[in-house]
Amino acid sequence: MKTEKEFHDFLENGDKYYIPNLTIDCAIFGYHGKELKILLAKWRGLDGWGLPGGFIKKKETLSNAATRILKEKTSLDKLYLKQFHVFGDSEFRRKEKEGLSFSPGNNRYLLPKNSWLHERTISIGYYALVEYSQVNLMTDYFIEELVWQDINQVPKLLFDHNEMLSYALRNMRINLYHIPIGYNLLPNKFTLPEIQSLYETILDKKLDRRNFSKKLLKLELIKDTKEVKKIGQHRSPKLYQFDMKKYNEALKNGIVLAI
Amino acid sequence: MKTEKEFHDFLENGDKYYIPNLTIDCAIFGYHGKELKILLAKWRGLDGWGLPGGFIKKKETLSNAATRILKEKTSLDKLYLKQFHVFGDSEFRRKEKEGLSFSPGNNRYLLPKNSWLHERTISIGYYALVEYSQVNLMTDYFIEELVWQDINQVPKLLFDHNEMLSYALRNMRINLYHIPIGYNLLPNKFTLPEIQSLYETILDKKLDRRNFSKKLLKLELIKDTKEVKKIGQHRSPKLYQFDMKKYNEALKNGIVLAI
DNA sequence: CCAAAAGTGTTGCGGGTACACCCATGG
DNA sequence: CCATGGGTGTACCCGCAACACTTTTGG
């Protein structure tokens, strides 16, 4: 959605290209500075923050749609994406909208009463894990601004997006014990303290160093690179990286991580 | 969908009452004769079996829609229902359909080329656990026949319904360890051997009697009724029933069942 | 030499698994 | 009294949690 022409075409004829009534919203998690971050989008004209989202093209698979929407916002195509829930029950999702308006540039654009965008939407929630440092945030005609927000400082969001986020987070935390994470959240090479800190941040609890390393290494998902990381006036921790063969097997077959 | 008038109205104007492009399909599990059963529907005119399903009304919540669809087929409203996945990626779900026809009674009805029913549909999968003996199967203008099929003898189904069923089953088996089941699958009063057999059937493996009873009783979800069940020429097993207060708490908060 | 962080091994306890004997019932 | 299934207790073992000392580094 780069030009004003595209934008107006979308408002007027979007229902020819996209499936109406159905959207995808993404809870995009990143990790930085020992904080778990969520990507929030400020919608033009709506004067509020929400999760990034979009419509599904008429002939597109759901996974492609979710990947596309994410790529539009973050420029990433290497990420972990998972469908976690469909939202169609809340007050907001049961009724049609009215008087929606958008403000591309500085022009306020009020949607006509019978616009396809006023119809009720049911939203498929996906969550994504992405590598913070690789993300290149990109706004467009709908999204005025994108920011990474600490998961503990999320404001009141538009629509039912707070509920979505809370579902996403709960789901992600449960999945943590059954699928490997980290490949999409950490730099290529990382230390044990770093990955431990990632788990601690996501789970919001302290873990025992010795037990954590034993358990993680037993899974054999990461391997010693024989390099170390200089961290100044302290002992240099070893650098590890994921064994992609085993990591992908683990993604497929699941793991049991008892931390 | 009881009368022919309703039926034709649905074919022609359904998109005024229902959200197009989006359906709900239900994997309905029942338990009988030590077999896990799945409810299959024979669709008129399509000459094949599939999972029961339906459309969502324009102003209806998803859960209401799923409950309604189930009630139409089974007359039940007391059941466990869980959303497990959205299907929109398979070959079948990416393209529009063509030449759909239905055969209510003995009249073949070929849908017009531009019918709303020819559009691509994305389907939300729900699975349900129901008490076999309470079910009253009800056919209609679309469903010619409904049968309970042993889970191990499911034929090739229409569309992507085999894939759906396999997802539902996997999901249900995983959930087994985290949410209580049985209330919707067993008669009101049941014996320990009966509920053990239920778990064995669903998980498709033998469990140790002594350990099973210890673990289950420790959860305190079931209580002794002080009655016994006569089973003929053998010792009469005790009858238990669910403690609904604790059962509902467990539904909300989850359990850890290590069997 | 010191402060701060990383690396590593051992022990004890609890829970899960494996296992066997007695009891009730009806024929 | 016998065949069949139901009910129950114990011992062992493994795995998790708890825990402390040594090593490295740069200032």
XYZ file of C-alpha atoms (C1' of nucleotides) in Angstrom:
572
model
C 0.000 0.000 0.000
C 2.491 2.607 -1.153
C 0.678 5.114 -3.351
C -2.482 7.087 -2.784
C -3.972 5.436 -5.845
C -3.430 1.981 -4.371
C -4.890 3.197 -1.127
C -8.130 4.459 -2.645
C -8.411 1.394 -4.802
C -8.158 -0.704 -1.654
C -10.853 1.262 0.143
C -13.226 1.078 -2.780
C -12.473 -2.274 -4.372
C -10.643 -4.208 -1.708
C -13.393 -6.782 -1.543
C -12.506 -7.829 -5.083
C -8.930 -8.709 -4.093
C -9.379 -9.752 -0.510
C -11.683 -12.039 1.428
C -14.037 -9.746 3.303
C -15.032 -10.439 6.917
C -11.783 -12.229 7.615
C -8.500 -10.731 8.786
C -5.194 -11.818 10.203
C -3.670 -10.089 13.203
C -0.146 -10.737 14.319
C 1.442 -10.589 17.737
C 5.068 -10.099 16.754
C 7.480 -10.796 19.574
C 11.075 -9.662 19.636
C 13.738 -9.775 22.279
C 16.096 -6.962 23.071
C 17.913 -5.625 26.082
C 16.592 -8.432 28.261
C 13.066 -7.357 27.502
C 10.378 -9.162 25.600
C 8.930 -6.702 23.110
C 5.746 -6.655 21.127
C 5.374 -4.749 17.885
C 2.568 -2.209 18.036
C 1.107 -0.259 15.157
C -0.457 3.173 15.285
C -3.313 3.312 12.829
C -3.830 6.480 10.911
C -7.122 8.094 11.707
C -8.019 5.705 14.479
C -5.800 7.438 16.958
C -4.794 4.346 18.852
C -2.438 1.407 18.951
C -3.083 -2.144 17.930
C -1.471 -5.266 16.592
C -0.423 -5.185 12.943
C -2.763 -7.052 10.669
C -4.286 -7.280 7.266
C -6.612 -9.044 4.900
C -6.171 -12.315 3.049
C -6.036 -12.277 -0.728
C -8.691 -14.254 -2.518
C -6.322 -16.948 -3.720
C -3.648 -16.893 -1.085
C -2.984 -19.495 1.565
C -3.371 -18.409 5.160
C 0.296 -18.949 5.911
C 1.288 -16.906 2.893
C -1.037 -14.132 3.977
C 0.410 -14.090 7.479
C 3.964 -14.159 6.115
C 3.177 -11.384 3.656
C 1.620 -9.158 6.313
C 4.637 -9.633 8.513
C 7.041 -8.953 5.730
C 5.241 -5.733 4.843
C 5.835 -4.479 8.378
C 9.209 -5.895 9.298
C 10.918 -6.753 5.966
C 11.587 -10.171 7.453
C 10.853 -13.449 5.811
C 12.786 -15.676 8.149
C 10.627 -16.095 11.188
C 8.573 -18.410 13.275
C 4.852 -18.032 12.760
C 2.085 -19.854 14.501
C -1.661 -19.680 14.345
C -3.004 -19.530 17.877
C -6.682 -18.621 17.928
C -9.590 -17.248 15.950
C -11.375 -14.273 17.406
C -15.005 -13.762 16.567
C -16.840 -13.654 19.860
C -16.094 -10.319 21.459
C -18.591 -7.470 21.351
C -16.434 -5.675 18.801
C -16.245 -8.661 16.470
C -19.962 -9.359 16.446
C -21.184 -6.085 15.117
C -20.612 -4.086 12.022
C -18.470 -1.019 12.287
C -19.640 2.441 11.318
C -18.118 5.752 10.452
C -14.628 4.365 9.949
C -12.212 6.926 8.657
C -8.585 6.982 7.668
C -6.139 9.824 7.440
C -3.513 9.191 4.818
C -1.120 12.087 4.741
C -3.240 14.872 6.190
C -6.469 14.170 4.348
C -9.233 12.686 6.360
C -11.108 10.066 4.416
C -14.484 8.994 5.750
C -15.618 5.644 4.437
C -18.995 5.535 2.708
C -21.749 3.926 4.719
C -21.909 0.759 2.634
C -18.146 0.224 2.455
C -17.036 -3.388 2.607
C -14.680 -2.326 5.409
C -17.627 -1.657 7.690
C -18.574 -5.300 7.772
C -17.926 -7.461 10.750
C -14.481 -9.068 10.740
C -13.377 -12.310 12.266
C -9.691 -12.379 12.902
C -7.201 -15.206 12.843
C -4.462 -14.603 15.382
C -0.892 -15.517 14.573
C 2.085 -14.948 16.742
C 5.595 -14.535 15.420
C 9.030 -14.680 16.934
C 11.506 -12.461 15.161
C 15.045 -11.317 15.582
C 14.772 -7.756 16.808
C 18.025 -6.545 15.289
C 17.096 -7.766 11.803
C 13.796 -5.959 11.709
C 13.337 -2.968 9.494
C 10.081 -1.308 10.453
C 8.001 -0.019 7.556
C 4.932 2.149 7.781
C 2.364 2.676 5.048
C -0.916 4.416 4.296
C -2.646 2.687 7.176
C 0.111 2.409 9.705
C 1.425 5.749 10.846
C 4.017 4.374 13.198
C 5.407 1.074 14.425
C 7.127 0.661 17.775
C 8.561 -2.092 19.884
C 6.892 -2.018 23.240
C 7.990 -3.799 26.393
C 5.481 -6.554 27.043
C 4.949 -5.214 30.556
C 4.072 -1.745 29.367
C 1.415 -2.330 26.785
C -1.244 0.380 26.806
C -4.939 -0.129 26.155
C -5.132 -1.262 22.563
C -7.771 -0.876 19.887
C -10.584 -3.383 19.444
C -9.973 -6.687 21.199
C -6.233 -6.556 20.693
C -5.351 -6.669 24.380
C -7.225 -9.935 24.624
C -5.451 -11.224 21.534
C -2.089 -10.322 22.936
C -2.826 -12.028 26.186
C -3.898 -15.194 24.341
C -0.777 -15.027 22.191
C 1.475 -14.659 25.171
C -0.108 -17.497 27.086
C 0.062 -19.699 24.032
C 3.657 -18.815 23.384
C 4.647 -19.579 26.942
C 3.019 -22.990 26.816
C 4.581 -23.774 23.457
C 7.952 -22.885 24.866
C 8.083 -26.242 26.575
C 7.235 -28.169 23.438
C 8.948 -26.447 20.566
C 12.427 -24.997 20.354
C 12.618 -21.238 20.286
C 15.500 -18.886 20.065
C 16.555 -19.286 16.471
C 14.298 -16.411 15.531
C 14.850 -14.405 18.658
C 18.588 -14.502 19.140
C 21.575 -13.514 17.033
C 23.244 -16.330 15.136
C 25.810 -16.919 17.851
C 24.897 -16.492 21.467
C 26.057 -17.457 24.921
C 24.369 -19.657 27.485
C 23.642 -16.707 29.761
C 22.019 -14.950 26.818
C 19.662 -17.761 25.917
C 18.899 -18.337 29.571
C 18.028 -14.706 29.934
C 15.703 -15.050 26.955
C 13.838 -17.887 28.629
C 13.756 -15.996 31.909
C 12.336 -12.939 30.222
C 9.635 -14.815 28.365
C 8.631 -16.913 31.337
C 9.098 -14.005 33.692
C 10.948 -16.064 36.272
C 14.500 -16.811 37.368
C 16.023 -20.120 36.374
C 18.937 -21.960 37.930
C 22.031 -21.568 35.759
C 23.409 -25.037 36.297
C 20.158 -26.861 35.755
C 19.271 -24.741 32.759
C 22.501 -25.477 30.949
C 22.262 -29.191 31.712
C 18.743 -29.411 30.349
C 19.337 -27.318 27.296
C 22.556 -29.072 26.316
C 20.941 -32.476 26.758
C 18.498 -31.589 23.996
C 21.518 -31.247 21.690
C 19.894 -28.401 19.793
C 22.830 -26.078 20.263
C 26.486 -26.692 19.696
C 29.670 -25.121 20.955
C 31.320 -22.905 18.336
C 34.678 -23.005 20.136
C 34.568 -19.224 20.151
C 34.007 -16.969 23.112
C 32.388 -13.594 23.493
C 34.360 -10.754 25.043
C 32.218 -9.082 27.660
C 34.799 -6.863 29.285
C 36.031 -7.297 32.786
C 34.645 -10.820 33.229
C 35.245 -14.321 32.136
C 34.401 -14.725 28.446
C 31.407 -16.969 27.931
C 31.409 -19.558 25.149
C 29.443 -18.875 22.011
C 26.935 -21.447 20.844
C 24.798 -21.734 17.760
C 21.803 -23.820 16.822
C 22.311 -27.128 15.086
C 19.792 -26.474 12.328
C 19.333 -30.114 11.396
C 18.334 -31.041 14.925
C 16.501 -27.760 15.440
C 14.250 -28.390 12.464
C 13.622 -31.955 13.534
C 12.666 -30.625 16.951
C 10.300 -28.103 15.352
C 8.593 -30.958 13.567
C 8.563 -33.549 16.315
C 8.371 -31.388 19.390
C 10.557 -31.414 22.459
C 10.066 -31.870 26.148
C 11.746 -29.104 28.046
C 11.254 -29.339 31.778
C 12.394 -25.967 33.031
C -32.861 -26.575 7.044
C -36.113 -28.497 7.190
C -38.273 -27.476 4.255
C -37.529 -27.292 0.559
C -38.324 -23.596 0.654
C -35.678 -22.979 3.303
C -33.265 -25.034 1.298
C -33.680 -23.044 -1.906
C -33.577 -19.806 0.004
C -30.264 -20.872 1.487
C -28.775 -21.752 -1.884
C -29.868 -18.495 -3.425
C -29.667 -15.999 -0.578
C -27.448 -17.674 1.974
C -24.849 -14.963 1.633
C -27.342 -12.507 3.116
C -27.668 -14.545 6.325
C -24.251 -16.118 6.576
C -20.664 -14.975 6.314
C -19.442 -16.256 2.983
C -15.967 -17.773 2.600
C -15.906 -18.956 6.172
C -17.191 -22.228 7.577
C -16.987 -24.282 10.719
C -16.286 -28.002 10.601
C -16.619 -30.196 13.625
C -14.835 -33.361 14.607
C -17.355 -34.835 17.013
C -15.933 -37.580 19.178
C -17.986 -40.073 21.097
C -17.114 -43.143 23.085
C -18.978 -46.394 22.935
C -18.210 -50.052 23.282
C -14.593 -49.339 24.112
C -14.183 -47.592 20.789
C -13.516 -43.965 20.060
C -16.016 -42.886 17.426
C -16.165 -39.961 15.091
C -19.397 -38.631 13.639
C -19.378 -38.666 9.846
C -21.901 -37.060 7.552
C -22.896 -38.200 4.099
C -23.581 -35.169 1.971
C -26.403 -35.325 -0.478
C -25.252 -35.046 -4.034
C -21.576 -35.131 -3.196
C -21.556 -38.866 -2.774
C -18.976 -38.987 -0.043
C -18.423 -38.675 3.665
C -17.083 -35.743 5.590
C -17.172 -33.997 8.918
C -20.376 -32.141 9.766
C -20.111 -28.419 9.330
C -21.889 -25.238 8.448
C -21.756 -21.521 7.986
C -21.643 -18.747 10.543
C -24.527 -16.310 10.749
C -23.717 -12.685 10.150
C -24.247 -11.646 13.754
C -23.461 -14.800 15.623
C -20.429 -15.517 17.781
C -18.144 -18.297 16.655
C -18.866 -20.388 19.708
C -22.583 -19.997 19.187
C -22.210 -21.011 15.574
C -20.237 -24.108 16.505
C -22.720 -24.990 19.233
C -25.646 -24.444 16.885
C -24.143 -26.622 14.159
C -23.544 -29.374 16.649
C -26.994 -29.123 18.081
C -28.539 -29.347 14.619
C -26.822 -32.687 14.102
C -26.837 -34.258 17.542
C -29.613 -32.444 19.478
C -27.036 -31.938 22.223
C -26.242 -28.700 23.904
C -24.205 -30.052 26.752
C -20.810 -30.734 25.311
C -17.178 -29.814 25.268
C -16.188 -27.770 22.260
C -12.762 -26.527 21.366
C -11.398 -24.604 18.458
C -8.256 -26.337 17.248
C -7.103 -24.970 13.898
C -8.054 -22.904 10.887
C -7.729 -24.567 7.530
C -7.047 -22.420 4.515
C -3.877 -23.728 2.964
C -4.727 -26.983 1.232
C -5.213 -27.136 -2.514
C -8.932 -27.534 -2.021
C -9.209 -24.465 0.188
C -7.305 -22.163 -2.113
C -9.452 -22.417 -5.177
C -13.042 -21.741 -5.966
C -15.307 -24.685 -6.430
C -17.290 -25.318 -9.568
C -20.277 -27.322 -10.622
C -21.452 -28.025 -7.086
C -24.754 -29.814 -6.957
C -27.074 -31.046 -4.269
C -29.753 -33.687 -4.358
C -32.474 -32.984 -1.861
C -34.994 -35.759 -2.003
C -34.437 -37.107 -5.476
C -34.114 -33.842 -7.362
C -30.669 -32.929 -8.503
C -30.010 -29.239 -8.084
C -27.012 -27.812 -9.928
C -25.804 -24.536 -8.494
C -25.613 -21.578 -10.864
C -22.091 -20.629 -11.927
C -21.968 -17.453 -9.868
C -23.421 -18.973 -6.705
C -21.932 -17.702 -3.465
C -21.403 -21.341 -2.526
C -18.788 -21.700 -5.241
C -16.455 -19.317 -3.506
C -13.395 -20.453 -1.689
C -14.041 -21.362 1.955
C -11.707 -21.189 4.882
C -12.757 -23.458 7.666
C -12.423 -23.180 11.409
C -12.007 -26.599 12.948
C -13.676 -27.404 16.250
C -13.614 -30.676 18.024
C -16.308 -31.818 20.392
C -16.571 -34.514 23.006
C -20.085 -35.808 23.418
C -21.871 -38.519 25.275
C -22.664 -41.126 22.675
C -25.802 -42.420 24.334
C -27.381 -38.973 24.567
C -26.962 -38.190 20.918
C -29.950 -38.079 18.647
C -28.707 -37.955 15.075
C -30.629 -35.651 12.780
C -30.264 -35.403 9.033
C -31.473 -32.569 6.854
C -31.524 -31.331 3.294
C -27.745 -31.413 3.054
C -26.897 -34.358 5.214
C -28.317 -37.593 3.920
C -26.957 -39.743 6.690
C -24.954 -39.492 9.890
C -22.992 -42.389 11.329
C -20.625 -43.041 14.180
C -17.446 -44.468 12.763
C -14.658 -46.178 14.671
C -11.702 -43.825 14.630
C -9.536 -46.609 13.220
C -11.822 -47.257 10.290
C -12.304 -43.845 8.778
C -12.542 -43.967 4.991
C -11.212 -41.363 2.602
C -13.216 -38.242 3.336
C -14.280 -35.324 1.181
C -12.130 -32.217 0.786
C -9.366 -31.919 3.390
C -11.427 -33.560 6.098
C -8.991 -36.407 6.708
C -6.332 -33.851 7.493
C -8.738 -32.000 9.765
C -9.594 -35.162 11.613
C -5.982 -36.024 12.106
C -5.279 -32.538 13.487
C -8.290 -32.787 15.759
C -7.235 -36.149 17.089
C -3.674 -35.069 17.746
C -4.884 -31.931 19.444
C -7.358 -33.813 21.557
C -4.745 -36.303 22.685
C -2.392 -33.540 23.742
C -5.156 -31.671 25.546
C -6.003 -34.832 27.435
C -3.066 -34.220 29.715
C -4.058 -30.641 30.479
C -7.809 -30.544 30.689
C -10.205 -32.979 32.302
C -12.267 -35.056 29.928
C -14.865 -37.662 30.541
C -17.775 -35.571 31.693
C -18.979 -35.333 28.120
C -17.913 -38.800 27.090
C -19.118 -40.989 29.924
C -22.462 -41.632 31.540
C -23.166 -39.701 34.708
C -21.933 -42.499 36.939
C -19.080 -44.691 35.870
C -16.516 -47.070 37.283
C -12.758 -46.714 37.428
C -12.264 -49.483 34.842
C -14.643 -47.627 32.539
C -12.860 -44.298 32.694
C -9.530 -46.047 32.409
C -10.731 -47.791 29.319
C -11.779 -44.423 27.909
C -8.275 -43.065 28.361
C -6.762 -46.230 26.948
C -8.970 -46.023 23.902
C -8.238 -42.393 23.198
C -4.514 -42.713 23.768
C -4.448 -46.103 22.106
C -2.282 -47.661 24.786
C -2.606 -49.814 27.878
C -2.317 -48.161 31.278
C -1.492 -49.708 34.620
C -4.632 -50.061 36.719
C -3.075 -49.239 40.070
C -1.148 -46.219 38.880
C -4.057 -44.902 36.871
C -6.411 -44.941 39.811
C -3.846 -43.320 42.094
C -3.216 -40.465 39.671
C -6.828 -39.876 38.812
C -8.043 -39.932 42.405
C -5.277 -37.568 43.455
C -6.729 -34.937 41.126
C -9.910 -35.128 43.193
C -12.082 -34.574 40.148
C -14.188 -37.636 40.786
C -15.872 -38.780 43.930
C -17.119 -42.085 45.200
C -20.908 -42.380 45.020
C -20.983 -45.268 47.533
C -22.845 -47.232 44.913
C -21.546 -50.152 42.929
C -22.287 -51.401 39.468
C -23.461 -54.948 38.999
C -21.438 -56.549 36.250
C -22.510 -60.132 36.664
C -20.234 -62.892 37.748
C -17.518 -60.599 39.135
C -16.803 -58.243 41.926
C -18.963 -55.135 41.620
C -16.880 -52.060 40.877
C -17.605 -48.790 42.662
C -19.437 -46.059 40.831
C -17.903 -42.608 40.703
C -19.114 -39.327 39.395
C -17.460 -36.033 38.588
C -17.289 -33.353 41.236
C -18.584 -30.581 39.009
C -17.214 -27.768 41.119
C -13.683 -29.109 40.884
C -14.194 -30.281 37.322
C -15.128 -26.806 36.154
C -12.229 -25.267 38.022
C -9.957 -27.770 36.335
C -11.427 -26.871 32.948
C -10.565 -23.260 33.616
C -7.179 -23.672 35.255
C -5.896 -26.794 33.588
C -4.561 -29.954 35.130
C -1.360 -31.925 34.962
C -2.103 -35.544 34.308
C 1.015 -37.655 33.988
C -0.252 -40.905 32.575
C 44.636 -8.480 43.757
C 39.765 -7.762 43.361
C 35.110 -7.713 41.625
C 31.918 -9.780 38.701
C 30.311 -13.149 35.777
C 30.886 -17.964 33.744
C 31.538 -22.753 34.209
C 30.763 -27.075 36.392
C 29.311 -31.675 39.821
C 26.937 -33.840 43.661
C 23.347 -35.062 46.717
C 18.727 -35.795 48.368
C 14.032 -36.182 47.709
C 9.673 -36.987 45.413
C 7.104 -38.924 42.073
C 6.505 -42.284 38.565
C 6.765 -46.998 37.323
C 6.756 -51.713 38.038
C 4.875 -55.266 40.317
C 1.484 -59.173 43.294
C -1.818 -60.410 46.403
C -6.436 -60.373 48.248
C -11.482 -59.600 47.647
C -16.105 -59.949 45.680
C -19.417 -62.074 42.714
C -22.389 -65.496 40.230
C -22.580 -69.654 38.288
C -15.311 -73.614 44.805
C -13.720 -71.557 40.824
C -13.056 -68.228 37.251
C -12.861 -63.574 36.415
C -12.334 -58.954 37.156
C -11.860 -55.198 40.909
C -9.362 -53.050 44.591
C -5.223 -51.739 46.880
C 0.250 -51.024 48.850
C 5.213 -51.051 48.332
C 9.897 -50.771 46.654
C 12.979 -49.128 43.536
C 14.860 -45.926 40.397
C 15.309 -41.987 37.774
C 15.142 -37.245 37.183
C 14.557 -32.753 38.965
C 15.781 -29.274 42.229
C 18.800 -27.355 45.366
C 23.105 -25.911 46.209
C 28.860 -23.805 46.303
C 33.227 -23.534 44.741
C 36.558 -22.626 41.098
C 37.977 -20.146 36.875
C 38.470 -16.260 33.905
C 38.887 -11.495 32.846
C 40.098 -6.460 32.938
C 40.876 -2.831 35.688
